[in-house]
Coordinates of C-alpha atoms (C1' of nucleotides) and ligand atoms in Angstrom, one line a residue:
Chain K
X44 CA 0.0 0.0 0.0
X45 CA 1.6 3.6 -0.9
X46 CA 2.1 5.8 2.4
X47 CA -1.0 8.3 2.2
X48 CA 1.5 10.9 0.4
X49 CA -1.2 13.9 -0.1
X50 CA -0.7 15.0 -4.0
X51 CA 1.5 18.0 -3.3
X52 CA 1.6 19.6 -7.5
X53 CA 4.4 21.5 -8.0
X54 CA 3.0 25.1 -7.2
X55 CA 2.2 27.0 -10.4
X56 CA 5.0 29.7 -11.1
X57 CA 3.3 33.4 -11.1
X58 CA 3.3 34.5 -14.9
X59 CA 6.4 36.6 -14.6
X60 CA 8.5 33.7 -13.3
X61 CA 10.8 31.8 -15.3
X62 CA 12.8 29.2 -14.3
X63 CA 12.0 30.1 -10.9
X64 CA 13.7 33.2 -11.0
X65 CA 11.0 36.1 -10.7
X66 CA 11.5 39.1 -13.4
X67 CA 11.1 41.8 -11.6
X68 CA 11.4 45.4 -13.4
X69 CA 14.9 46.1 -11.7
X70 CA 16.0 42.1 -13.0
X71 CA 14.2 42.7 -15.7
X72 CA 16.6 45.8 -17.0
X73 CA 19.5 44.6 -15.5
X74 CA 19.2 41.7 -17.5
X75 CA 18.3 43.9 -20.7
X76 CA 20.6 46.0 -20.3
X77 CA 23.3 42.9 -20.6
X78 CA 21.2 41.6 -23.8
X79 CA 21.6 45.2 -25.3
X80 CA 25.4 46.1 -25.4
X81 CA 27.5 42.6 -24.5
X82 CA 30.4 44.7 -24.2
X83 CA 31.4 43.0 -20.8
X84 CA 30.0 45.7 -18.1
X85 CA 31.2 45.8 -14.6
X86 CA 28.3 46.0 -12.1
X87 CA 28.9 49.5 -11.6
X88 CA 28.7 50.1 -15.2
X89 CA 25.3 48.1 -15.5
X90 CA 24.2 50.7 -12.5
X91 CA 24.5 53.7 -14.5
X92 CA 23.2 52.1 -17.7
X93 CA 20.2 51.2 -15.7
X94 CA 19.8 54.1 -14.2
X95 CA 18.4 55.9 -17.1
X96 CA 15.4 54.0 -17.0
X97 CA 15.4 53.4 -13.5
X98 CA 16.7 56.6 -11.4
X99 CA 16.1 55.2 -8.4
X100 CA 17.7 51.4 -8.3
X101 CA 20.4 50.7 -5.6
X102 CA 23.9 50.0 -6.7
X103 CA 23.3 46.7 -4.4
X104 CA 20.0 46.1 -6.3
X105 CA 22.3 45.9 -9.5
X106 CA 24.7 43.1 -7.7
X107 CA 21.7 41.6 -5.8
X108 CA 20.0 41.3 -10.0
X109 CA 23.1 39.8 -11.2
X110 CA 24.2 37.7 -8.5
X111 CA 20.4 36.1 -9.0
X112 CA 20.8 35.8 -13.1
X113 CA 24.2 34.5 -12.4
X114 CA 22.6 31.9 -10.3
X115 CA 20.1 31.2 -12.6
X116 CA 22.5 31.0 -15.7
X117 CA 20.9 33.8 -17.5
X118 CA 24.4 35.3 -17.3
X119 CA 28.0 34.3 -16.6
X120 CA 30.2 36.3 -14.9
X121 CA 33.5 37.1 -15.8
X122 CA 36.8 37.5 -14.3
X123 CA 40.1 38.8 -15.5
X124 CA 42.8 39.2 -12.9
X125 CA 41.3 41.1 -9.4
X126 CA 39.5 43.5 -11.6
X127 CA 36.1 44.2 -10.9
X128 CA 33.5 41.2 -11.8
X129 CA 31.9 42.0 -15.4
X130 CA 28.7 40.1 -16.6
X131 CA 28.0 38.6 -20.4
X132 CA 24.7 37.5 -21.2
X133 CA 26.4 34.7 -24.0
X134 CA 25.3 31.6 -23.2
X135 CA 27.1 29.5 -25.3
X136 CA 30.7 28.0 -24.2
X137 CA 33.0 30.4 -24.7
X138 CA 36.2 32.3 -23.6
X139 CA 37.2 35.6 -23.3
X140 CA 40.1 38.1 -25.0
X141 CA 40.9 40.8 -23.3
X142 CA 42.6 43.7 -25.2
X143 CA 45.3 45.8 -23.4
X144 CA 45.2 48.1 -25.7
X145 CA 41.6 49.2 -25.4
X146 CA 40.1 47.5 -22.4
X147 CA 37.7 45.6 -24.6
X148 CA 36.4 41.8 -23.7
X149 CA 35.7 39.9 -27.1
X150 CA 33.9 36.8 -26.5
X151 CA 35.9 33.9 -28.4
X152 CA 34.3 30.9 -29.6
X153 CA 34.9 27.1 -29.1
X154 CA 35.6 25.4 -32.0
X155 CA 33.7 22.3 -32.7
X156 CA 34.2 19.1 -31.8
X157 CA 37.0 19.8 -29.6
X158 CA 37.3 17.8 -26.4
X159 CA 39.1 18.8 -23.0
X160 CA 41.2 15.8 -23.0
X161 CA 42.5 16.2 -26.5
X162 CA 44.5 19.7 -25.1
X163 CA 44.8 18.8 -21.2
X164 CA 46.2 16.5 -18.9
X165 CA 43.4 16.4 -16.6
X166 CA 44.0 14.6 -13.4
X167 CA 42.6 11.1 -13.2
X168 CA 39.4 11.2 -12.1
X169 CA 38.5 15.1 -12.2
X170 CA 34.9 15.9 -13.3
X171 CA 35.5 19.2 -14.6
X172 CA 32.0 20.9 -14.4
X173 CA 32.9 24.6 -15.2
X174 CA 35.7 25.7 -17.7
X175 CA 36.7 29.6 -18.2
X176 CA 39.2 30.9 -20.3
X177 CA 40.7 33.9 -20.4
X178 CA 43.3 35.3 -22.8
X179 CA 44.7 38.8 -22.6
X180 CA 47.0 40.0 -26.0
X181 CA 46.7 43.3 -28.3
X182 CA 44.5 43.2 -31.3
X183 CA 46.8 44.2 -34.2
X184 CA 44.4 47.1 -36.0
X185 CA 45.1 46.3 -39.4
Chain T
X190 CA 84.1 59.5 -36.6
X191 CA 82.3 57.6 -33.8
X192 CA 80.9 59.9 -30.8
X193 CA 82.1 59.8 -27.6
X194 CA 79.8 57.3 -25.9
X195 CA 81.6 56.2 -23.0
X196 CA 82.0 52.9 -22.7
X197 CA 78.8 52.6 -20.1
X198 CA 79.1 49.0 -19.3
X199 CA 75.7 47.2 -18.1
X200 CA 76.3 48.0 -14.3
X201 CA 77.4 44.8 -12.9
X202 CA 74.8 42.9 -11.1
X203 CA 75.3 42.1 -7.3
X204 CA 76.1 38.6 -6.1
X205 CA 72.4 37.8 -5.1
X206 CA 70.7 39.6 -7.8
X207 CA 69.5 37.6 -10.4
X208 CA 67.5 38.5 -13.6
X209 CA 67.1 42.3 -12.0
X210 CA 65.3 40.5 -8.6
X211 CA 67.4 41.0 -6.0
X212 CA 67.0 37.7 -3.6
X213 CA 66.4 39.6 0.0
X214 CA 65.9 37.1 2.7
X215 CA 62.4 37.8 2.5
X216 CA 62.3 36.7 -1.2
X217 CA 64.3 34.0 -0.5
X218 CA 62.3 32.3 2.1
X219 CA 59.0 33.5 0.3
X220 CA 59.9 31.7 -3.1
X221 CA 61.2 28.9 -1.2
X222 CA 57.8 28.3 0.6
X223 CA 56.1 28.4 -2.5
X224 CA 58.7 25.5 -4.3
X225 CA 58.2 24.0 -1.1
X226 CA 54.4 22.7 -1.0
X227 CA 53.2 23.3 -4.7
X228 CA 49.7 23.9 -3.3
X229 CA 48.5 27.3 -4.2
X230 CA 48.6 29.0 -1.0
X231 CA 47.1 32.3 -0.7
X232 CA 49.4 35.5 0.4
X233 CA 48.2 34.7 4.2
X234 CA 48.9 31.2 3.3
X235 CA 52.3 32.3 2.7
X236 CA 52.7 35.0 5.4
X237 CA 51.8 32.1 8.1
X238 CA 54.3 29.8 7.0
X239 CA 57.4 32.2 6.7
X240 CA 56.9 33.6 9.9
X241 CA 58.4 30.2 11.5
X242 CA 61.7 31.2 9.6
X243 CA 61.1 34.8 9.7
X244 CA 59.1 35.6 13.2
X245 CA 59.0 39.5 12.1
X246 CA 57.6 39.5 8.1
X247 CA 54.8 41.9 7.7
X248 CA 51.7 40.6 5.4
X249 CA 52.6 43.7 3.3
X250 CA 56.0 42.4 2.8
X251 CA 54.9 38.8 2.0
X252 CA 52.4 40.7 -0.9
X253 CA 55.5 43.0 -1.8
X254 CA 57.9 39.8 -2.0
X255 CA 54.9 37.9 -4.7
X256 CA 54.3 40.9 -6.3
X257 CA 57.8 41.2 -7.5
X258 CA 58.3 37.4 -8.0
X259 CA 55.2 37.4 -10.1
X260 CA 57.1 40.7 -12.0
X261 CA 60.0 38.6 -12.4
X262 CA 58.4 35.7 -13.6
X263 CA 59.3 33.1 -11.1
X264 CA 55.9 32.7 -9.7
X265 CA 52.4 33.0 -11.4
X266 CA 49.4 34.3 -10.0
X267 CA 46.5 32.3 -9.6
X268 CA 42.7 33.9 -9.7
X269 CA 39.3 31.3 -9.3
X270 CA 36.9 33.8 -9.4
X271 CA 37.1 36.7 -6.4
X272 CA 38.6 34.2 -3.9
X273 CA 41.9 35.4 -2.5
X274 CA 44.6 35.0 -5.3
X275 CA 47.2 32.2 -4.5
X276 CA 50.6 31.7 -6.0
X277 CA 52.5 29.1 -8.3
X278 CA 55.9 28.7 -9.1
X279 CA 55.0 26.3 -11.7
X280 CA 56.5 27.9 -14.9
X281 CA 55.5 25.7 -17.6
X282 CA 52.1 26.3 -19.1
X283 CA 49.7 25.0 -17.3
X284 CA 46.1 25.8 -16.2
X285 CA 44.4 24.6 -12.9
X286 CA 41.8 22.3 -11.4
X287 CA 39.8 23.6 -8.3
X288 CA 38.3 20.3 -6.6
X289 CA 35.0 21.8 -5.3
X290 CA 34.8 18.8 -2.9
X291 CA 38.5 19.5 -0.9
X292 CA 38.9 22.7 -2.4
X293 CA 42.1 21.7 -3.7
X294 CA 43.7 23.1 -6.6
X295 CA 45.7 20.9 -9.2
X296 CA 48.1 22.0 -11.6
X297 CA 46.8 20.7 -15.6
X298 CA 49.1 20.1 -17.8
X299 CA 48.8 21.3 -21.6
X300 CA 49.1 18.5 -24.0
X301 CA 52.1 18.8 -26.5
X302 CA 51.6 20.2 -30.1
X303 CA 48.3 21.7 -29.6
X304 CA 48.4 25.3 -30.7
X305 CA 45.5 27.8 -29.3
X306 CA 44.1 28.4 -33.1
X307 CA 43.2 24.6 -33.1
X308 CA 41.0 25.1 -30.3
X309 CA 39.6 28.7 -30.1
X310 CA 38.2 30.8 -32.6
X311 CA 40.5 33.7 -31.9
X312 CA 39.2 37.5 -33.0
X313 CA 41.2 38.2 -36.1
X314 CA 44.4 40.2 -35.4
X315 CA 44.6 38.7 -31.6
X316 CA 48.1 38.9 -30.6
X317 CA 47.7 36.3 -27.6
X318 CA 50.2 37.1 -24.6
X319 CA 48.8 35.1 -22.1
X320 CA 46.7 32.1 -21.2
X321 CA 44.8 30.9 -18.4
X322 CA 42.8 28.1 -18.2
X323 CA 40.9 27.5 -14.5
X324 CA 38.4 24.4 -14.4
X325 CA 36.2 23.7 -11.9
X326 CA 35.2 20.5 -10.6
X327 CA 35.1 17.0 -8.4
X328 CA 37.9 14.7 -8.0
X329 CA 36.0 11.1 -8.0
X330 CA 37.8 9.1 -5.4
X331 CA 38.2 5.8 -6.9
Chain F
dG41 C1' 85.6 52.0 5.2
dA42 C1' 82.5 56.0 6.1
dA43 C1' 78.9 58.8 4.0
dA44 C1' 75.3 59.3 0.8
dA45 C1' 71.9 57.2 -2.0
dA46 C1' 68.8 53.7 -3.2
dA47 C1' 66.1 49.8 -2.2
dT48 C1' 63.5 47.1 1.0
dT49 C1' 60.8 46.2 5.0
dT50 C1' 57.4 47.2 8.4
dA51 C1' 53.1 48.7 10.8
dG52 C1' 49.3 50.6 10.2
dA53 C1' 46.0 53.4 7.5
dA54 C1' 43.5 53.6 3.3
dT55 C1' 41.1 51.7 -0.7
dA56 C1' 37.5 49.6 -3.3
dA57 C1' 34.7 45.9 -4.8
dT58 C1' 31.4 43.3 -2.8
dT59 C1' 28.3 41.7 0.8
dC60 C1' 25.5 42.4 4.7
dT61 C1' 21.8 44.5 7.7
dT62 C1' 17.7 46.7 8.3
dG63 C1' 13.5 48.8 7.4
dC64 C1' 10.3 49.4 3.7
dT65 C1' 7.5 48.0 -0.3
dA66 C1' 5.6 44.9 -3.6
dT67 C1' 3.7 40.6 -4.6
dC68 C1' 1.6 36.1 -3.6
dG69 C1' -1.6 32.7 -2.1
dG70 C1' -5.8 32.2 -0.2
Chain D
dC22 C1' -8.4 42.1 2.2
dC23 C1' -4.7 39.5 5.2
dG24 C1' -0.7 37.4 6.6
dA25 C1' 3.4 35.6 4.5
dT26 C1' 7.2 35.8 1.5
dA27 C1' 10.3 38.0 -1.6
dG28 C1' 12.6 41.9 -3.2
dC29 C1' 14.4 46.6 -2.9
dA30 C1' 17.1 50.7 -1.1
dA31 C1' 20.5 53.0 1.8
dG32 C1' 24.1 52.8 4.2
dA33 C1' 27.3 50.1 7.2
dA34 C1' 30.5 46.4 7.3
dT35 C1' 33.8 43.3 5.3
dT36 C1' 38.1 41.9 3.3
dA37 C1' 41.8 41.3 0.1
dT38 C1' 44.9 44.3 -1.3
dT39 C1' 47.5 48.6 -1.8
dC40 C1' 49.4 52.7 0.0
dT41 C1' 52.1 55.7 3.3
dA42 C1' 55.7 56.9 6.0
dA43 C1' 59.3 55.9 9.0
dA44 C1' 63.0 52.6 10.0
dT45 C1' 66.4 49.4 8.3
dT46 C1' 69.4 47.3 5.1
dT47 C1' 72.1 47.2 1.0
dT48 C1' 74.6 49.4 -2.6
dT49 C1' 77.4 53.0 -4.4
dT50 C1' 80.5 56.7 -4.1
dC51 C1' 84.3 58.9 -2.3
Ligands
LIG639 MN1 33.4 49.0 -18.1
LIG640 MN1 45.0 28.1 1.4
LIG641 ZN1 31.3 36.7 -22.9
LIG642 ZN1 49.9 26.0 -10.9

DNA sequence: GAAAAAATTTAGAATAATTCTTGCTATCGG
DNA sequence: CCGATAGCAAGAATTATTCTAAATTTTTTC
């Protein structure tokens, strides 16, 4: 006989809930505003882009908004040395180029078909769940 | 005619100075603690384990002392997302493996003969200077 | 080898990105 | 509408790191 389990149905997410992340307005433009450039923006950058639309969101808001999209892999964040965090809405794997000339974060493409273990020694046994790469060079202007 | 350059030899380097790093005590036991475990330790990491040869190092000299071995290129720095950076005096190329489970970090070893361009759909006109590679993962205990 | 100059170390203060706390507001489920 | 939950804003707190200034050590000059 099956234990009296009482039918608990997932509760229905609210309209504006994806994923169970709720959009708010302030997630809503951070997110947007991520989608609308993809130059790589710092948090604090993402704060006064926002702020246009939105004069009065919180600097914390902004990191509160990404730390939540980060969670809910609507966004990855990125990391080049112990600068600031910056934030890239790309989804698909990919690494990052930094330019020192300019500043500027290029996303750069995996190719195809390419596996881990045909360029690293990884140790025996490692599950590697997250991979980032990060290059930093010049971009020869032609 | 030539000019009258004098002949301004390269000043001659002192005993202990090697590659423009001059190998203070501090250096020295610093760089030694570092070839000494392998394991990535952080600055405070570091600063903890000198002090049993050197009872008096300050923190700030222990950051001074990386900052110009990583300068010099006989240490790396290494960066997993905002934690603390930790240190490597692993020169050959190499990425790294953070073990979520022991938080250990594991030096990966590039395989031979496989060139960045094989892998990586690199911006046209990238001058590549540097590569890091961080994974992030479980180490399956077999 | 002393004096002067330069480099390094030290302790503590300052910095800056990020996180935390708290009170307020909005939204949700009923 | 009501109580509960989630999210927001403002500012304080945190923390790894850098900076400052005075003391010490090392190097160079005489
Ligand atoms: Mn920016
Ligand atoms: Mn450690
Ligand atoms: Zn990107
Ligand atoms: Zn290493």
């Amino acid at each position: 006989m099956l234990p009296a389990t009482p039918t608990k149905r997932r509760k229905a997410a609210p309209a504006d809930e994806q994923g169970g992340l709720r959009m708010t307005r302030q997630r809503q433009e951070v997110y947007e505003t991520l989608l609308a450039h993809r130059d790589h923006p710092t948090a604090t950058d993402v704060f006064l882009r926002v702020k246009d639309r939105l004069p009065n969101i919180s600097l914390a808001t902004v990191y509160n908004c990404l730390e939540v999209l980060v969670e809910h892999q609507l966004v990855r964040q990125v990391n080049f040395e112990r600068e600031p965090s910056r934030f890239c809405p790309n989804l698909e794997q990919h690494g990052h180029f930094h330019d020192r000339g300019t500043g500027t974060i290029l996303d750069v493409k995996f190719k195809k078909g390419v596996k881990l273990s045909d360029v690293l020694d990884l140790p025996p046994g490692a599950v590697v769940q997250d991979i980032e790469i990060n290059l930093r060079g010049l971009l020869r202007t032609t």
